Amino acid sequence: MVSGFKATQPAVAVLALIVLLASFTMPIANPADPSPPDYALVIHGGAGVILRDKLDAETEQAYRTKLLEALETGREILAVGGSSLDAVEAVINLMEDSPLFNAGRGSVFTEAGKNEMDASIMTGHDLNAGAVAGVTTIKNPISAARRVMTHSKHVMLSRDGAEAFAADQGLEIVDPEYFRTERRWESYRKLKAKQESAAETEDTKHGTVGCVALDREGNIAAGTSTGGMTMKKWGRIGDSPVIGAGTYANNLTCGVSATGHGEFFIRNVVAHDISALMEYKGLALVAAADLVVKKKLVSQGATGGIVALDGEGNIAMSFNTPGMYRGFLKSNGEQSVFIFGDE
Ligand code: ASP
């Protein structure tokens, strides 16, 4: 009431003064709820030389909007008690369908001018996993990876065999032309004209997509989907479909999805290495991720990054490139998307 306020005005002023003075001497409390979130989700859309002055405002906005849409897709599933596996598949489907990313539609071109995709998925409660490699007609490779995990006795299927399996499973099969975008074709055409090798172009921009989720049951799932590296040849397969390299999930430790120069990620078993540092050395998530991405990989000249989360809903988004399309959300309301390294 207005009159009541007047009567207590001096008391309010004294209280305000105490609070003001206290704020100089007391640590500022974190406004975010410190208790572990009921669910959490983290995504990436590739790491690389992503610079402010090279990304026009419209394109930047398009990426931010799509990343937010991806987070929202995951939230809708996790908030109502859906599984981390469902969230990971749905989020990656959305990113595969977007021409912005190097996965599904918008995948980069091989040396022969084709789109060949890899994907994998893993669940942390049972260490089950599935993957497809070198596929050219499966609209959503991550869904095929999930089916390999849930509807076959195998972990990784490749090329026409994986495509026949996906068709048997009733997944959508498309003409290879579906994956072609002018933007990727233009980069391919330029590189082809310059006769550059994949090794010379590795450090431009990656664009793989990945998602790791923790659901209300405490289960972690992780998935990764990619068109691989521009100008790849001889049926080259990267780290993305390799369990332990590009993707890993274990409820005891964490879930990880990687992006970067796949050959290094395979040789360093990056995703599992982060989990192993937590399991065997007791490192916290961010320390484990930074050790692998910012020390080990950097010492070898390898570019890329990872997103990860642990059973407590802690998030890591570690990369050694100028930027990485990325974002996270937690049930306590925290949510952000980022592109550049300095934000
Ligand atoms: N890791 C992927 C590969 O090597 C590429 C990327 O993440 O951009 O196939």
Short mmCIF file of C-alpha atoms and ligand atoms in Angstrom, two decimals:
data_model
loop_
_atom_site.label_atom_id
_atom_site.label_comp_id
_atom_site.label_asym_id
_atom_site.label_seq_id
_atom_site.Cartn_x
_atom_site.Cartn_y
_atom_site.Cartn_z
CA MET A 1 0.00 0.00 0.00
CA VAL A 2 1.20 3.53 -0.74
CA SER A 3 0.54 4.93 2.78
CA GLY A 4 2.21 1.88 4.41
CA PHE A 5 5.26 2.46 2.21
CA LYS A 6 5.55 6.03 3.51
CA ALA A 7 5.45 4.86 7.12
CA THR A 8 8.27 2.38 6.57
CA GLN A 9 10.38 4.57 4.28
CA PRO A 10 13.26 5.21 6.77
CA ALA A 11 13.48 1.49 7.56
CA VAL A 12 13.59 0.67 3.84
CA ALA A 13 16.35 3.24 3.31
CA VAL A 14 18.45 1.72 6.12
CA LEU A 15 17.92 -1.75 4.73
CA ALA A 16 18.93 -0.60 1.24
CA LEU A 17 22.11 0.94 2.68
CA ILE A 18 22.99 -2.30 4.49
CA VAL A 19 22.43 -4.31 1.29
CA LEU A 20 24.54 -1.84 -0.70
CA LEU A 21 27.42 -1.98 1.78
CA ALA A 22 27.19 -5.75 2.00
CA SER A 23 27.42 -6.03 -1.76
CA PHE A 24 30.93 -4.54 -1.63
CA THR A 25 32.14 -7.14 0.84
CA MET A 26 30.15 -10.29 0.05
CA PRO A 27 30.62 -12.47 -3.03
CA ILE A 28 27.78 -11.95 -5.50
CA ALA A 29 25.47 -14.95 -5.43
CA ASN A 30 25.00 -16.86 -8.67
CA PRO A 31 21.45 -16.08 -9.78
CA ALA A 32 21.18 -19.49 -11.43
CA ASP A 33 19.76 -22.34 -9.38
CA PRO A 34 22.84 -24.24 -8.10
CA SER A 35 21.09 -27.61 -7.79
CA PRO A 36 21.71 -30.05 -10.67
CA PRO A 37 19.20 -29.55 -13.47
CA ASP A 38 16.54 -32.22 -14.13
CA TYR A 39 17.56 -32.24 -17.77
CA ALA A 40 20.12 -30.56 -19.99
CA LEU A 41 21.15 -30.45 -23.61
CA VAL A 42 24.15 -29.18 -25.55
CA ILE A 43 24.64 -28.86 -29.30
CA HIS A 44 27.24 -27.93 -31.88
CA GLY A 45 27.04 -27.09 -35.55
CA GLY A 46 30.73 -27.41 -36.33
CA ALA A 47 33.96 -25.67 -35.37
CA GLY A 48 36.42 -23.80 -37.57
CA VAL A 49 37.64 -20.46 -38.79
CA ILE A 50 34.38 -18.66 -38.05
CA LEU A 51 35.19 -14.96 -37.78
CA ARG A 52 32.97 -11.96 -37.07
CA ASP A 53 34.18 -10.00 -40.08
CA LYS A 54 33.65 -12.98 -42.40
CA LEU A 55 30.07 -13.72 -41.34
CA ASP A 56 27.46 -11.24 -42.60
CA ALA A 57 24.71 -10.19 -40.20
CA GLU A 58 21.99 -12.08 -42.02
CA THR A 59 23.89 -15.37 -42.06
CA GLU A 60 24.88 -14.95 -38.42
CA GLN A 61 21.24 -14.42 -37.51
CA ALA A 62 20.22 -17.47 -39.52
CA TYR A 63 22.68 -19.61 -37.55
CA ARG A 64 21.61 -18.21 -34.18
CA THR A 65 17.94 -18.74 -35.01
CA LYS A 66 18.53 -22.33 -36.12
CA LEU A 67 20.61 -23.12 -33.04
CA LEU A 68 17.82 -21.76 -30.81
CA GLU A 69 15.26 -23.77 -32.74
CA ALA A 70 17.38 -26.88 -32.20
CA LEU A 71 17.53 -26.21 -28.44
CA GLU A 72 13.78 -25.67 -28.36
CA THR A 73 13.21 -28.96 -30.17
CA GLY A 74 15.22 -30.74 -27.48
CA ARG A 75 13.51 -28.91 -24.64
CA GLU A 76 10.04 -29.89 -25.85
CA ILE A 77 11.03 -33.55 -25.56
CA LEU A 78 13.06 -33.43 -22.35
CA ALA A 79 10.68 -31.16 -20.41
CA VAL A 80 7.82 -33.65 -20.62
CA GLY A 81 9.99 -36.58 -19.58
CA GLY A 82 11.07 -37.71 -23.06
CA SER A 83 14.31 -39.65 -23.39
CA SER A 84 17.71 -38.18 -24.11
CA LEU A 85 17.87 -40.54 -27.11
CA ASP A 86 14.68 -39.07 -28.61
CA ALA A 87 15.96 -35.55 -27.96
CA VAL A 88 19.32 -36.20 -29.62
CA GLU A 89 17.70 -37.73 -32.71
CA ALA A 90 15.10 -34.95 -33.09
CA VAL A 91 17.63 -32.14 -32.61
CA ILE A 92 20.06 -33.66 -35.11
CA ASN A 93 17.24 -34.32 -37.60
CA LEU A 94 16.43 -30.61 -37.51
CA MET A 95 20.06 -29.67 -38.12
CA GLU A 96 20.46 -32.30 -40.86
CA ASP A 97 17.44 -30.81 -42.64
CA SER A 98 18.96 -27.32 -42.52
CA PRO A 99 21.27 -26.37 -45.40
CA LEU A 100 23.34 -24.29 -42.96
CA PHE A 101 25.27 -27.26 -41.61
CA ASN A 102 27.59 -29.86 -43.07
CA ALA A 103 25.22 -32.75 -42.32
CA GLY A 104 22.29 -34.18 -44.26
CA ARG A 105 21.14 -31.46 -46.69
CA GLY A 106 24.07 -29.06 -47.03
CA SER A 107 26.77 -31.70 -46.71
CA VAL A 108 30.12 -30.93 -48.30
CA PHE A 109 31.27 -32.58 -51.51
CA THR A 110 33.76 -35.36 -51.99
CA GLU A 111 36.54 -35.07 -54.53
CA ALA A 112 34.25 -36.80 -57.00
CA GLY A 113 31.51 -34.20 -56.44
CA LYS A 114 29.24 -36.40 -54.28
CA ASN A 115 27.74 -36.06 -50.81
CA GLU A 116 28.72 -38.99 -48.56
CA MET A 117 27.54 -38.86 -44.97
CA ASP A 118 28.47 -40.45 -41.64
CA ALA A 119 26.58 -40.50 -38.32
CA SER A 120 26.58 -42.23 -34.96
CA ILE A 121 24.56 -42.33 -31.77
CA MET A 122 25.13 -43.83 -28.31
CA THR A 123 23.18 -44.28 -25.08
CA GLY A 124 24.99 -43.98 -21.76
CA HIS A 125 22.85 -46.27 -19.59
CA ASP A 126 23.67 -49.43 -21.57
CA LEU A 127 26.68 -48.37 -23.68
CA ASN A 128 24.72 -49.32 -26.77
CA ALA A 129 25.65 -47.64 -30.05
CA GLY A 130 24.88 -47.48 -33.76
CA ALA A 131 26.49 -45.85 -36.79
CA VAL A 132 26.32 -45.49 -40.56
CA ALA A 133 29.18 -44.49 -42.84
CA GLY A 134 29.50 -43.32 -46.43
CA VAL A 135 25.75 -43.13 -47.10
CA THR A 136 24.40 -41.12 -50.02
CA THR A 137 20.62 -41.57 -50.05
CA ILE A 138 19.42 -41.68 -46.42
CA LYS A 139 17.69 -38.37 -45.71
CA ASN A 140 18.54 -38.44 -42.00
CA PRO A 141 21.68 -40.46 -41.31
CA ILE A 142 21.34 -40.07 -37.52
CA SER A 143 17.99 -41.90 -37.64
CA ALA A 144 19.66 -44.72 -39.55
CA ALA A 145 22.39 -44.84 -36.88
CA ARG A 146 19.71 -45.13 -34.22
CA ARG A 147 18.06 -48.00 -36.10
CA VAL A 148 21.38 -49.80 -36.41
CA MET A 149 21.64 -49.55 -32.62
CA THR A 150 18.08 -50.61 -31.85
CA HIS A 151 17.15 -52.91 -34.74
CA SER A 152 20.33 -54.76 -35.72
CA LYS A 153 23.00 -56.85 -34.06
CA HIS A 154 25.70 -54.53 -35.36
CA VAL A 155 27.26 -51.22 -34.46
CA MET A 156 28.33 -49.81 -37.83
CA LEU A 157 26.91 -50.30 -41.31
CA SER A 158 28.34 -48.71 -44.44
CA ARG A 159 27.40 -47.54 -47.94
CA ASP A 160 24.82 -49.52 -49.95
CA GLY A 161 24.38 -52.05 -47.14
CA ALA A 162 23.47 -49.28 -44.71
CA GLU A 163 21.13 -47.80 -47.31
CA ALA A 164 19.36 -51.13 -47.89
CA PHE A 165 18.98 -51.54 -44.12
CA ALA A 166 17.57 -48.01 -43.75
CA ALA A 167 15.06 -48.65 -46.54
CA ASP A 168 14.01 -51.92 -44.86
CA GLN A 169 13.48 -49.96 -41.66
CA GLY A 170 11.11 -47.61 -43.48
CA LEU A 171 13.38 -44.58 -43.23
CA GLU A 172 13.12 -41.88 -45.88
CA ILE A 173 15.34 -42.48 -48.90
CA VAL A 174 16.01 -39.54 -51.23
CA ASP A 175 17.74 -38.85 -54.50
CA PRO A 176 21.39 -37.87 -53.84
CA GLU A 177 20.59 -34.49 -55.42
CA TYR A 178 18.55 -33.67 -52.29
CA PHE A 179 21.77 -33.08 -50.31
CA ARG A 180 23.27 -30.68 -52.81
CA THR A 181 23.31 -26.95 -51.96
CA GLU A 182 24.71 -24.20 -54.16
CA ARG A 183 26.86 -22.85 -51.33
CA ARG A 184 28.71 -26.14 -50.79
CA TRP A 185 28.91 -26.79 -54.53
CA GLU A 186 30.53 -23.38 -55.00
CA SER A 187 33.21 -24.10 -52.35
CA TYR A 188 33.81 -27.49 -53.95
CA ARG A 189 34.07 -25.94 -57.42
CA LYS A 190 36.58 -23.34 -56.23
CA LEU A 191 38.73 -25.91 -54.45
CA LYS A 192 38.58 -28.23 -57.39
CA ALA A 193 39.70 -25.42 -59.67
CA LYS A 194 42.64 -24.74 -57.38
CA GLN A 195 43.38 -28.48 -57.25
CA GLU A 196 43.82 -28.21 -53.49
CA SER A 197 44.01 -31.29 -51.37
CA ALA A 198 41.81 -32.04 -48.37
CA ALA A 199 44.82 -31.52 -46.10
CA GLU A 200 45.23 -27.97 -47.37
CA THR A 201 41.60 -27.09 -46.82
CA GLU A 202 40.96 -28.76 -43.48
CA ASP A 203 41.28 -25.60 -41.47
CA THR A 204 38.60 -23.51 -43.16
CA LYS A 205 35.30 -24.45 -41.58
CA HIS A 206 33.92 -27.71 -40.36
CA GLY A 207 30.14 -27.89 -39.87
CA THR A 208 29.32 -31.28 -38.51
CA VAL A 209 26.37 -31.30 -36.11
CA GLY A 210 26.13 -32.95 -32.71
CA CYS A 211 23.97 -33.13 -29.64
CA VAL A 212 24.32 -34.53 -26.14
CA ALA A 213 21.35 -34.73 -23.77
CA LEU A 214 20.62 -35.68 -20.17
CA ASP A 215 17.01 -36.64 -19.44
CA ARG A 216 14.91 -36.64 -16.27
CA GLU A 217 15.80 -40.32 -15.70
CA GLY A 218 19.47 -39.36 -15.53
CA ASN A 219 20.28 -41.03 -18.85
CA ILE A 220 22.80 -39.50 -21.23
CA ALA A 221 22.73 -39.89 -25.03
CA ALA A 222 25.06 -38.43 -27.65
CA GLY A 223 24.95 -38.23 -31.44
CA THR A 224 26.93 -36.77 -34.33
CA SER A 225 26.13 -36.39 -38.03
CA THR A 226 28.32 -35.07 -40.85
CA GLY A 227 29.08 -34.80 -44.53
CA GLY A 228 32.75 -35.24 -43.55
CA MET A 229 35.55 -33.13 -44.97
CA THR A 230 35.45 -31.30 -48.30
CA MET A 231 37.32 -33.08 -51.11
CA LYS A 232 37.60 -36.35 -49.20
CA LYS A 233 38.31 -39.30 -51.48
CA TRP A 234 38.71 -43.07 -51.68
CA GLY A 235 35.69 -43.64 -49.50
CA ARG A 236 37.31 -41.77 -46.61
CA ILE A 237 35.40 -42.10 -43.33
CA GLY A 238 36.00 -39.60 -40.51
CA ASP A 239 35.60 -39.75 -36.75
CA SER A 240 31.89 -38.91 -36.62
CA PRO A 241 30.62 -42.49 -37.04
CA VAL A 242 33.43 -43.96 -34.94
CA ILE A 243 32.22 -44.68 -31.42
CA GLY A 244 34.79 -43.36 -28.94
CA ALA A 245 36.26 -40.90 -31.46
CA GLY A 246 33.40 -38.63 -32.62
CA THR A 247 30.68 -39.79 -30.23
CA TYR A 248 30.58 -41.38 -26.80
CA ALA A 249 28.11 -41.67 -23.92
CA ASN A 250 28.40 -43.27 -20.51
CA ASN A 251 26.05 -42.45 -17.62
CA LEU A 252 28.99 -42.91 -15.21
CA THR A 253 30.95 -40.09 -16.79
CA CYS A 254 29.62 -38.01 -19.68
CA GLY A 255 28.34 -37.81 -23.24
CA VAL A 256 30.48 -36.24 -25.96
CA SER A 257 30.00 -35.18 -29.58
CA ALA A 258 33.00 -33.96 -31.56
CA THR A 259 33.73 -31.92 -34.65
CA GLY A 260 37.04 -31.25 -36.32
CA HIS A 261 39.79 -32.91 -38.34
CA GLY A 262 38.56 -36.47 -38.06
CA GLU A 263 41.84 -38.28 -38.56
CA PHE A 264 43.23 -36.73 -35.37
CA PHE A 265 40.01 -37.39 -33.49
CA ILE A 266 40.18 -41.06 -34.45
CA ARG A 267 43.85 -41.43 -33.52
CA ASN A 268 43.28 -39.73 -30.16
CA VAL A 269 39.96 -41.50 -29.48
CA VAL A 270 38.83 -38.06 -28.38
CA ALA A 271 35.30 -38.65 -27.07
CA HIS A 272 36.29 -41.72 -25.05
CA ASP A 273 39.49 -40.08 -23.86
CA ILE A 274 37.46 -37.35 -22.17
CA SER A 275 35.24 -39.96 -20.53
CA ALA A 276 38.30 -42.01 -19.47
CA LEU A 277 39.94 -38.99 -17.84
CA MET A 278 36.81 -38.61 -15.73
CA GLU A 279 36.44 -42.30 -14.96
CA TYR A 280 40.05 -43.22 -14.21
CA LYS A 281 41.60 -39.93 -13.12
CA GLY A 282 38.59 -38.32 -11.51
CA LEU A 283 38.83 -35.15 -13.60
CA ALA A 284 35.80 -32.87 -13.79
CA LEU A 285 34.08 -32.60 -17.17
CA VAL A 286 35.45 -29.24 -18.29
CA ALA A 287 38.99 -30.06 -17.14
CA ALA A 288 38.91 -33.36 -19.04
CA ALA A 289 37.52 -31.75 -22.19
CA ASP A 290 40.01 -28.86 -22.13
CA LEU A 291 42.94 -31.19 -21.54
CA VAL A 292 42.12 -33.19 -24.66
CA VAL A 293 40.95 -30.37 -26.96
CA LYS A 294 43.17 -27.47 -25.91
CA LYS A 295 46.34 -29.33 -24.96
CA LYS A 296 46.58 -32.77 -26.54
CA LEU A 297 45.01 -31.92 -29.91
CA VAL A 298 46.69 -28.52 -30.11
CA SER A 299 50.10 -30.12 -29.50
CA GLN A 300 49.47 -32.20 -32.61
CA GLY A 301 48.20 -29.30 -34.71
CA ALA A 302 44.67 -30.71 -34.78
CA THR A 303 41.70 -28.35 -35.08
CA GLY A 304 38.19 -28.86 -33.77
CA GLY A 305 36.06 -29.02 -30.66
CA ILE A 306 33.57 -30.97 -28.62
CA VAL A 307 30.36 -30.48 -26.70
CA ALA A 308 29.73 -32.63 -23.66
CA LEU A 309 27.68 -32.93 -20.51
CA ASP A 310 27.86 -35.08 -17.38
CA GLY A 311 25.25 -36.72 -15.17
CA GLU A 312 24.97 -33.57 -13.04
CA GLY A 313 24.08 -31.50 -16.08
CA ASN A 314 27.45 -29.72 -16.20
CA ILE A 315 28.24 -28.53 -19.72
CA ALA A 316 31.51 -28.35 -21.66
CA MET A 317 31.91 -26.61 -25.02
CA SER A 318 35.62 -26.81 -25.69
CA PHE A 319 37.26 -25.89 -29.00
CA ASN A 320 40.64 -24.77 -30.32
CA THR A 321 39.40 -22.96 -33.44
CA PRO A 322 38.32 -19.29 -33.71
CA GLY A 323 34.66 -20.29 -33.44
CA MET A 324 32.18 -23.09 -32.98
CA TYR A 325 28.42 -22.96 -33.56
CA ARG A 326 27.11 -24.10 -30.19
CA GLY A 327 24.47 -23.77 -27.51
CA PHE A 328 23.04 -25.36 -24.40
CA LEU A 329 19.99 -25.35 -22.20
CA LYS A 330 19.20 -26.57 -18.70
CA SER A 331 15.89 -27.25 -16.97
CA ASN A 332 16.62 -24.38 -14.56
CA GLY A 333 16.11 -21.90 -17.39
CA GLU A 334 19.71 -21.30 -18.42
CA GLN A 335 19.96 -21.20 -22.21
CA SER A 336 22.43 -19.65 -24.65
CA VAL A 337 23.76 -19.93 -28.16
CA PHE A 338 27.20 -18.80 -29.30
CA ILE A 339 29.26 -18.68 -32.48
CA PHE A 340 32.56 -16.89 -31.90
CA GLY A 341 35.38 -17.78 -29.55
CA ASP A 342 35.20 -14.53 -27.59
CA GLU A 343 31.55 -14.74 -26.48
N1 ASP B 1 34.90 -34.56 -38.01
C1 ASP B 1 34.37 -34.54 -39.35
C2 ASP B 1 35.18 -35.49 -40.19
O1 ASP B 1 36.38 -35.51 -40.06
C3 ASP B 1 34.38 -33.19 -39.98
C4 ASP B 1 33.91 -32.04 -39.15
O2 ASP B 1 33.61 -32.19 -37.98
O3 ASP B 1 33.82 -30.96 -39.69
O4 ASP B 1 34.61 -36.13 -41.03
#
